[in-house]
Coordinates of C-alpha atoms and ligand atoms in Angstrom, one line a residue:
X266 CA 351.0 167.1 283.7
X267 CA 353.0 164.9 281.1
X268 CA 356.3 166.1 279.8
X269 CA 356.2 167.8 276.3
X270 CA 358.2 166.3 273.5
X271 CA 361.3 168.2 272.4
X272 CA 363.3 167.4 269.5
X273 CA 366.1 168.7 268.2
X274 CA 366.5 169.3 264.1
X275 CA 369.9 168.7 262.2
X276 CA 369.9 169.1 258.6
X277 CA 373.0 168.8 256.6
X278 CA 372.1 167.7 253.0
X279 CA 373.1 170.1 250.6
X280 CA 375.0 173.8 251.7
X281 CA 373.3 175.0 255.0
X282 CA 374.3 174.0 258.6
X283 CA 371.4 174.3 260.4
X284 CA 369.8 173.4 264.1
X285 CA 367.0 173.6 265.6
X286 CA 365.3 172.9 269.1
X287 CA 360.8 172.6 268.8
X288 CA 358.9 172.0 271.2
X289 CA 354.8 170.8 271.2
X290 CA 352.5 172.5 272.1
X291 CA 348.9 170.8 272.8
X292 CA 347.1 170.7 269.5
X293 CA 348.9 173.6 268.4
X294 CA 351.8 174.0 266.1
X295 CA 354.6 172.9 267.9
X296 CA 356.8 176.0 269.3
X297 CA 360.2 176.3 267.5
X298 CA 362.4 177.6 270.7
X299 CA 365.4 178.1 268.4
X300 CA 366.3 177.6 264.6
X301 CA 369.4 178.5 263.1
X302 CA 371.2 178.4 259.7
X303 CA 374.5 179.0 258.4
X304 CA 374.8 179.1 254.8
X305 CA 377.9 178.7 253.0
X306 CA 376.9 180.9 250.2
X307 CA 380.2 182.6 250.5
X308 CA 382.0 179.5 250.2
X309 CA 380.3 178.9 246.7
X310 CA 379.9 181.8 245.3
X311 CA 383.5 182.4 243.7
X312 CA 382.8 178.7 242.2
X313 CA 379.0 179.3 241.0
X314 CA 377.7 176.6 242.6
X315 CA 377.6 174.2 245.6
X316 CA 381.3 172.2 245.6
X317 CA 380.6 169.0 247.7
X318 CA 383.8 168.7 249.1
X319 CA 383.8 172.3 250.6
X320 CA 380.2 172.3 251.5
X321 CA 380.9 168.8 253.6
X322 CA 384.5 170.6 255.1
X323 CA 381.9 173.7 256.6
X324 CA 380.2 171.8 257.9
X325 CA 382.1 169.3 259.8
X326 CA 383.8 172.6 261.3
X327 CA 380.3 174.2 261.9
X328 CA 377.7 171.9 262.8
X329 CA 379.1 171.3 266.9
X330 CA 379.6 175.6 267.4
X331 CA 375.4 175.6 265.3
X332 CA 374.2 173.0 267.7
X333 CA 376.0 174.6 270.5
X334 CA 374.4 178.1 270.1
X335 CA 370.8 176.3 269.1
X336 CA 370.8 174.6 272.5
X337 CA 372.0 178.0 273.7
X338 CA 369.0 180.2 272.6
X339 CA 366.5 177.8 273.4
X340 CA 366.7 177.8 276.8
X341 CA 366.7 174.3 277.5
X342 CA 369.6 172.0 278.6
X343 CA 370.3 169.2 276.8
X344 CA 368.8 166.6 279.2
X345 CA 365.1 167.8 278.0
X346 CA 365.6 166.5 274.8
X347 CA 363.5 163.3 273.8
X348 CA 364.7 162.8 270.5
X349 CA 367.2 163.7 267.8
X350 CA 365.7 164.0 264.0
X351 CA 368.1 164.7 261.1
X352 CA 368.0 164.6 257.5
X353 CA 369.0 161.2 256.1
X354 CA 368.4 162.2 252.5
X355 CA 367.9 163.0 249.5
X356 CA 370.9 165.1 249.0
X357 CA 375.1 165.5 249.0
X358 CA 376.2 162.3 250.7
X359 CA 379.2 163.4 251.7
X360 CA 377.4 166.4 253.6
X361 CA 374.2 164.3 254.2
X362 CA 376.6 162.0 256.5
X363 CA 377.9 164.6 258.6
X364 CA 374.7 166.0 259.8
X365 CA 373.8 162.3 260.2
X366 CA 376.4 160.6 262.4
X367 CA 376.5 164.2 264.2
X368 CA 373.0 163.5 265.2
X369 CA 373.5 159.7 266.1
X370 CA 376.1 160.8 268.4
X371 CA 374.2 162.7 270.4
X372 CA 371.1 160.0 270.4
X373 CA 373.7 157.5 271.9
X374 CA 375.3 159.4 274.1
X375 CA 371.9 160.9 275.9
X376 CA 370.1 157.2 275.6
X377 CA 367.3 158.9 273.4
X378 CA 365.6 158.2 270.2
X379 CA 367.4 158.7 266.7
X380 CA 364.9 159.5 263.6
X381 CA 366.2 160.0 260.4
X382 CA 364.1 162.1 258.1
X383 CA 363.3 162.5 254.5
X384 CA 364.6 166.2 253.3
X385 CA 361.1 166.6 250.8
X386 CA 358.7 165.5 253.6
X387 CA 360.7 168.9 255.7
X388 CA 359.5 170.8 252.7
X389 CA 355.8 169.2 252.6
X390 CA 355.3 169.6 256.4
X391 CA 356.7 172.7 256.7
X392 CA 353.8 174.9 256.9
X393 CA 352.9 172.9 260.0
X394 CA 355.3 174.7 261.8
X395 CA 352.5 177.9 261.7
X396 CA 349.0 176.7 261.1
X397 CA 347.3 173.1 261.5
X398 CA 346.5 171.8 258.2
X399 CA 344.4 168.6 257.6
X400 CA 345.2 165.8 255.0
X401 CA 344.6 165.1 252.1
X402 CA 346.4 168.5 250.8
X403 CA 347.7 169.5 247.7
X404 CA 351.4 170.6 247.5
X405 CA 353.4 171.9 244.6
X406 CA 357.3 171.3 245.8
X407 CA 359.5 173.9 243.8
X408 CA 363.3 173.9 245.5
X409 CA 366.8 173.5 244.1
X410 CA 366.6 169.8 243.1
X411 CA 362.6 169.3 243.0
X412 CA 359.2 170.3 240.9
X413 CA 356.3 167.8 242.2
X414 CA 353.2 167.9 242.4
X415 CA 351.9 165.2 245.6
X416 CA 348.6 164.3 247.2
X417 CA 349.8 164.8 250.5
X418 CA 348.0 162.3 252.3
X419 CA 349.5 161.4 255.8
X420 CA 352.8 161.5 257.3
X421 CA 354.7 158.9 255.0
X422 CA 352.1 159.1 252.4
X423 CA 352.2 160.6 249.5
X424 CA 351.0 160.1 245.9
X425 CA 352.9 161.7 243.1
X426 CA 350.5 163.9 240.6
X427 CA 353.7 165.4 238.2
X428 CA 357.0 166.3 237.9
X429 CA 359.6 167.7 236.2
X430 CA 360.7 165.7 233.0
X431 CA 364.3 167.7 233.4
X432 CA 365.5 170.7 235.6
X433 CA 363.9 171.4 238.8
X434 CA 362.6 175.0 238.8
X435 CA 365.2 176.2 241.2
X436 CA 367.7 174.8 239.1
X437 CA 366.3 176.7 236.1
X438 CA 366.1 180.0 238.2
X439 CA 370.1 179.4 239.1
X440 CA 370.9 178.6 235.2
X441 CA 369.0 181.2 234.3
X442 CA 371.1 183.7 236.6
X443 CA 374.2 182.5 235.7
X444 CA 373.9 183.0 232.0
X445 CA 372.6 186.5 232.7
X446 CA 376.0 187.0 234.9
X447 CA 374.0 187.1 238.6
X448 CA 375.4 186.5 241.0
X449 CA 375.3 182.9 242.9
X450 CA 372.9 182.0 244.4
X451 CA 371.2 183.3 241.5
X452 CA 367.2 182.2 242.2
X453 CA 366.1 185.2 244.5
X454 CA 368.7 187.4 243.1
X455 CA 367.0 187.0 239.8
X456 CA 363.8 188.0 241.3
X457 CA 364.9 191.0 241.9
X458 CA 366.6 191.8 238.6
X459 CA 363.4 190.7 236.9
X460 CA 361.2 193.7 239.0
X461 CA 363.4 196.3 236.3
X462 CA 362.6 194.6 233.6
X463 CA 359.7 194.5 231.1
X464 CA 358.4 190.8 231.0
X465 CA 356.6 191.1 227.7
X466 CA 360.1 192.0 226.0
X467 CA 361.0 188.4 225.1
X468 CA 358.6 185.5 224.1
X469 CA 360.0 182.6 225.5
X470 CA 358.8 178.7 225.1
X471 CA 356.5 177.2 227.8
X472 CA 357.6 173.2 227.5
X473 CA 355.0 170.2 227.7
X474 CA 352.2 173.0 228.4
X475 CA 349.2 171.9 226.9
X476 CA 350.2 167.9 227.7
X477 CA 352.0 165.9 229.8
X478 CA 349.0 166.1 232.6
X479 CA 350.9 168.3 235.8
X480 CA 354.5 167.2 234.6
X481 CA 356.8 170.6 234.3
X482 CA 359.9 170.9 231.9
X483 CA 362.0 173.7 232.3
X484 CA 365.1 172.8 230.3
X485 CA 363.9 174.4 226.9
X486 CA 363.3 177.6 228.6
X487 CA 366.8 177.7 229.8
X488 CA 368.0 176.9 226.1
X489 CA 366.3 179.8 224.7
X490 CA 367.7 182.2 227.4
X491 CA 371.6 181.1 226.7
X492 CA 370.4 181.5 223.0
X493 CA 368.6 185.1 223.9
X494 CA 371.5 185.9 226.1
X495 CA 374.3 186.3 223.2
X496 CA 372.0 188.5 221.3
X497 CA 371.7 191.2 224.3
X498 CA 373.9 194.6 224.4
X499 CA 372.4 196.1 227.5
X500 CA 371.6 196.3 231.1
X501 CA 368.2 197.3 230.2
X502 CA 367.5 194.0 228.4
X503 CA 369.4 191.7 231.1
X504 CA 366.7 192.7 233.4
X505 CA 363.7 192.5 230.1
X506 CA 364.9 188.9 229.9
X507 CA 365.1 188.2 234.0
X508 CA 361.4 189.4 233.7
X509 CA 360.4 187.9 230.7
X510 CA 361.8 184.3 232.3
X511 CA 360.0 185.1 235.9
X512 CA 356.6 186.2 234.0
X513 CA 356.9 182.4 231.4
X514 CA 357.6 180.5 235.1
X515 CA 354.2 182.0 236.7
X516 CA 352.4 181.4 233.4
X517 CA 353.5 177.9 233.4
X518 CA 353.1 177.6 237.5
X519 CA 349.6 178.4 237.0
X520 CA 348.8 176.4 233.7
X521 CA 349.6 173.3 235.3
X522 CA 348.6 173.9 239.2
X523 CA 345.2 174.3 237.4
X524 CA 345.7 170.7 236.1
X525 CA 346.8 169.8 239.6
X526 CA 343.8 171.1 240.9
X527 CA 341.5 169.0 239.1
X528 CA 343.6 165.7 239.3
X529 CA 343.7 166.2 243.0
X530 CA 339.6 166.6 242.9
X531 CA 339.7 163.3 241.5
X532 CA 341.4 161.9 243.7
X533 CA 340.1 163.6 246.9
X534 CA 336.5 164.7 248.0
X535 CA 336.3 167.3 250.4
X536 CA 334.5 170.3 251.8
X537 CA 337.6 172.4 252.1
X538 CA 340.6 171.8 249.7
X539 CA 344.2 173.4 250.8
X540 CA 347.1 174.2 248.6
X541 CA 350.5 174.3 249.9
X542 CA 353.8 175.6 248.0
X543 CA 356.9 174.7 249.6
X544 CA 360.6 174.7 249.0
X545 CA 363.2 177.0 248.4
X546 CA 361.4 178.6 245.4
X547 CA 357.9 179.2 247.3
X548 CA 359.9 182.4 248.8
X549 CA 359.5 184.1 245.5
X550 CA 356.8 186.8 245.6
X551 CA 355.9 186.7 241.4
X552 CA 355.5 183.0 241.9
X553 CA 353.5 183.3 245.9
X554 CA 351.1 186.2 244.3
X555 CA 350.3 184.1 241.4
X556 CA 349.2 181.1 243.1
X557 CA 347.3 182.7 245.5
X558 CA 345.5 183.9 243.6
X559 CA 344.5 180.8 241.5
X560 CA 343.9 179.4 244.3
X561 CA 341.3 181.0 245.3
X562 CA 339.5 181.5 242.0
X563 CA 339.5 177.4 242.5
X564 CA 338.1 177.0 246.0
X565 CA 342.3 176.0 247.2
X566 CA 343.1 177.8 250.1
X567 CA 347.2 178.7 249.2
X568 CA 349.2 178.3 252.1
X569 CA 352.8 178.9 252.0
X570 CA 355.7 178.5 254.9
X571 CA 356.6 181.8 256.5
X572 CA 359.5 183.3 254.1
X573 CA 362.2 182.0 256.4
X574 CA 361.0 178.6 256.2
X575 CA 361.0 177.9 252.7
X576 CA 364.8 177.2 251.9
X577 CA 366.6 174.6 253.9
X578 CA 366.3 174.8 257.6
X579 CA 365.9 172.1 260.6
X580 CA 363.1 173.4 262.0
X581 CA 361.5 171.5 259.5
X582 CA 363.2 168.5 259.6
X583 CA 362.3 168.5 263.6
X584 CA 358.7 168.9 262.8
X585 CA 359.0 165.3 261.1
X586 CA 360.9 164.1 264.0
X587 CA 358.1 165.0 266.3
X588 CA 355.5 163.5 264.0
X589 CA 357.6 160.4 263.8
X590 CA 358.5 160.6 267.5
X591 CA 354.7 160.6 268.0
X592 CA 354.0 157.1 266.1
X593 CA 357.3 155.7 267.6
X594 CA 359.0 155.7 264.1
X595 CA 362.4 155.6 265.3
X596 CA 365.5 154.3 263.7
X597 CA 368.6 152.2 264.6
X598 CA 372.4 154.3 264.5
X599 CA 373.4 152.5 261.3
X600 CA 370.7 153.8 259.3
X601 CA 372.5 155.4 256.3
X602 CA 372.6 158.3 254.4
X603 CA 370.3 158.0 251.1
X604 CA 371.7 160.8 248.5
X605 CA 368.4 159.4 246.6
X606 CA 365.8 158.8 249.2
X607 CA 362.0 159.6 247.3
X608 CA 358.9 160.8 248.7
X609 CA 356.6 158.5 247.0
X610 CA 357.2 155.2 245.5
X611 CA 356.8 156.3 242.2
X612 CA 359.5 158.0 242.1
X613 CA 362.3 158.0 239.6
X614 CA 365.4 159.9 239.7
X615 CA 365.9 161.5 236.3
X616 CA 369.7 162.3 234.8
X617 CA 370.8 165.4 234.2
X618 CA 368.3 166.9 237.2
X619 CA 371.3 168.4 239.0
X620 CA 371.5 167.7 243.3
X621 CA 368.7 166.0 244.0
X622 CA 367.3 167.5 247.5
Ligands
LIG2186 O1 364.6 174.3 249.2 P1 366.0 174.9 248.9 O2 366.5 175.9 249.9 O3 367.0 173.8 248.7 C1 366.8 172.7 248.1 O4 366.2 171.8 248.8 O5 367.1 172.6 246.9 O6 365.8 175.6 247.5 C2 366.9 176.3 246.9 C3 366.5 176.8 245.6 C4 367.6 177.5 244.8 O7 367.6 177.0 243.5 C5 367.3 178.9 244.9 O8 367.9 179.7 243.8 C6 365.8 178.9 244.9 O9 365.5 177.8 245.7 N1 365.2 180.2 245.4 C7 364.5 181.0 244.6 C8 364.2 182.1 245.5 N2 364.7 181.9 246.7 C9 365.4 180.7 246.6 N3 364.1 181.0 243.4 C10 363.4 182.0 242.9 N4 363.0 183.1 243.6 C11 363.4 183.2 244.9 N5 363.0 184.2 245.6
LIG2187 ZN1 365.5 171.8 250.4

């Protein structure tokens, strides 16, 4: 019987320190033996927001105990392992490095493969870590420093469909948050402020909806919540305006996901057409429900990552390695960390649209 590949995950880009041993499994999703995160939300909360210099510091101190204890709960030893994938951007460069030369270090020292991964194709693979999807698929990417829309077509192909003109939707969630005094990370703390409030309290702008093809903007809805914001007295109407801002972000998810839709027809004939959200948004349930059901009413079928999946973790980023392992994609050690590494060649980066991960 051959020897099944194991690879083990680092992912270091942006403010979680995270490991992870998979393993495959026939032609079955692979089996994730361990997976585990340390977030330095506590670190960043007394600023509002990720400090690069902090977040890189954690994880220096973190990332040999993380690796030690994924290794641990696996159950393997370290001699089983046949590569070492880890994220080689987009993200903080300072924190992207760590994760990076961590990972090298270990390649060299065992005499095994090094594959350095792309963050976004972690998110857009992700939900191969639970079921076997076929390409071509849809995917609408929604996380901290990303709104896309991409023609998923094969492992290192991808074909942009939209994007965001300005903030990424996470972004827009944290701003949003922040003006309405919650707590960092704002995004799913939000949610849940939103679920007391009325949502038809506030009319707020939906930007470039009727044009603009699948391209999102959210920076004018975050202008008319800081305008909003200085009129309100009470508790009652923070949480009317949290749900007025989750209810404008569905209507304007679903708006353009049905432009998506069709674009991707044209692009793509096929019996069964599949819809994948990913990112660190995708674990909102307003947002999840919404698509869904969409979806459905257009012949998609939505598939999302399990919950735990959907923010930054190296499960994912040792899914690509396994992929990549498969087609001999490796990398030489002085591959570098690219704070601006793209998905698809159309890519531009756009100013002013916060971290880009
Ligand atoms: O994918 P991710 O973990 O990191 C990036 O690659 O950016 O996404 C993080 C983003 C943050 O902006 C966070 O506020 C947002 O995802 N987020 C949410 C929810 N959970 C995380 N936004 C809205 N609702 C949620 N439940
Ligand atoms: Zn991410």
């Amino acid at each position: 019987m051959s020897k099944k590949t194991i690879i083990l995950g680092i992912e270091t880009s942006c403010d979680e320190t995270a490991v992870a041993i998979i393993k495959e499994n026939g032609s079955n999703s692979p089996r994730i033996l361990s997976n585990i995160i340390s977030s330095q939300v506590n670190i960043h909360k007394e600023f509002g927001g990720v400090v690069p210099e902090l977040a890189a510091r954690s994880h220096v101190e973190k990332i040999d105990l993380i690796a030690k204890k994924a290794i641990e709960d696996s159950g393997i030893s370290l001699h089983n392992i046949s590569a070492v994938a880890a994220t080689a951007g987009p993200g903080l460069v300072v924190c992207l490095s760590i994760g990076l030369n961590f990972g090298k270090a270990i390649s060299s020292s065992l005499e095994i493969p090094f594959i350095g991964v792309n963050h976004l194709e972690g998110h857009a693979l992700s939900p191969m870590l639970h079921s076997k999807l076929k390409y071509p698929y849809l995917l609408l990417l929604i996380s901290g420093g990303h709104s896309q829309y991409l023609s998923v077509n094969g492992l290192g192909n991808y074909k942009r469909l939209g994007t965001t003109i300005d903030d990424a939707l996470g972004e827009a969630f944290d701003k949003t948050a922040k003006i309405l005094g919650i707590e960092f990370p704002g995004g799913p703390k939000l949610e849940k402020f939103a679920e007391k409030g009325d949502p038809n309290k506030f009319d707020l702008p939906k930007p470039i909806i009727n044009k603009g093809g699948c391209n999102l903007s959210f920076a004018g809805l975050k202008t008319a919540i800081l305008r909003i914001s200085k009129t309100i007295k009470t508790q009652q109407e923070k949480c009317d305006l949290a749900a007025s801002f989750q209810k404008t972000v569905e209507e304007i998810l679903c708006t353009k996901t049905n432009v998506a839709f069709k674009e991707f027809k044209k692009l793509n004939t096929q019996n069964e057409y599949s819809f994948v959200v990913a990112g660190g948004v995708a674990a909102n349930k307003g947002i999840r429900k919404n698509l869904i059901k969409i979806s459905n009413e257009n012949n998609f079928k939505p598939i999302f990552p399990e919950i735990d999946l959907c923010g930054d973790n190296a499960a994912m980023i040792a899914y690509v390695g396994l992929e990549k392992f498969k087609m001999k994609q490796f990398d030489n050690l002085d591959l570098p960390a690219n704070p601006r590494l793209a998905l698809d060649k159309s890519a531009k980066f756009l100013k002013g649209a916060g971290v880009v991960i």
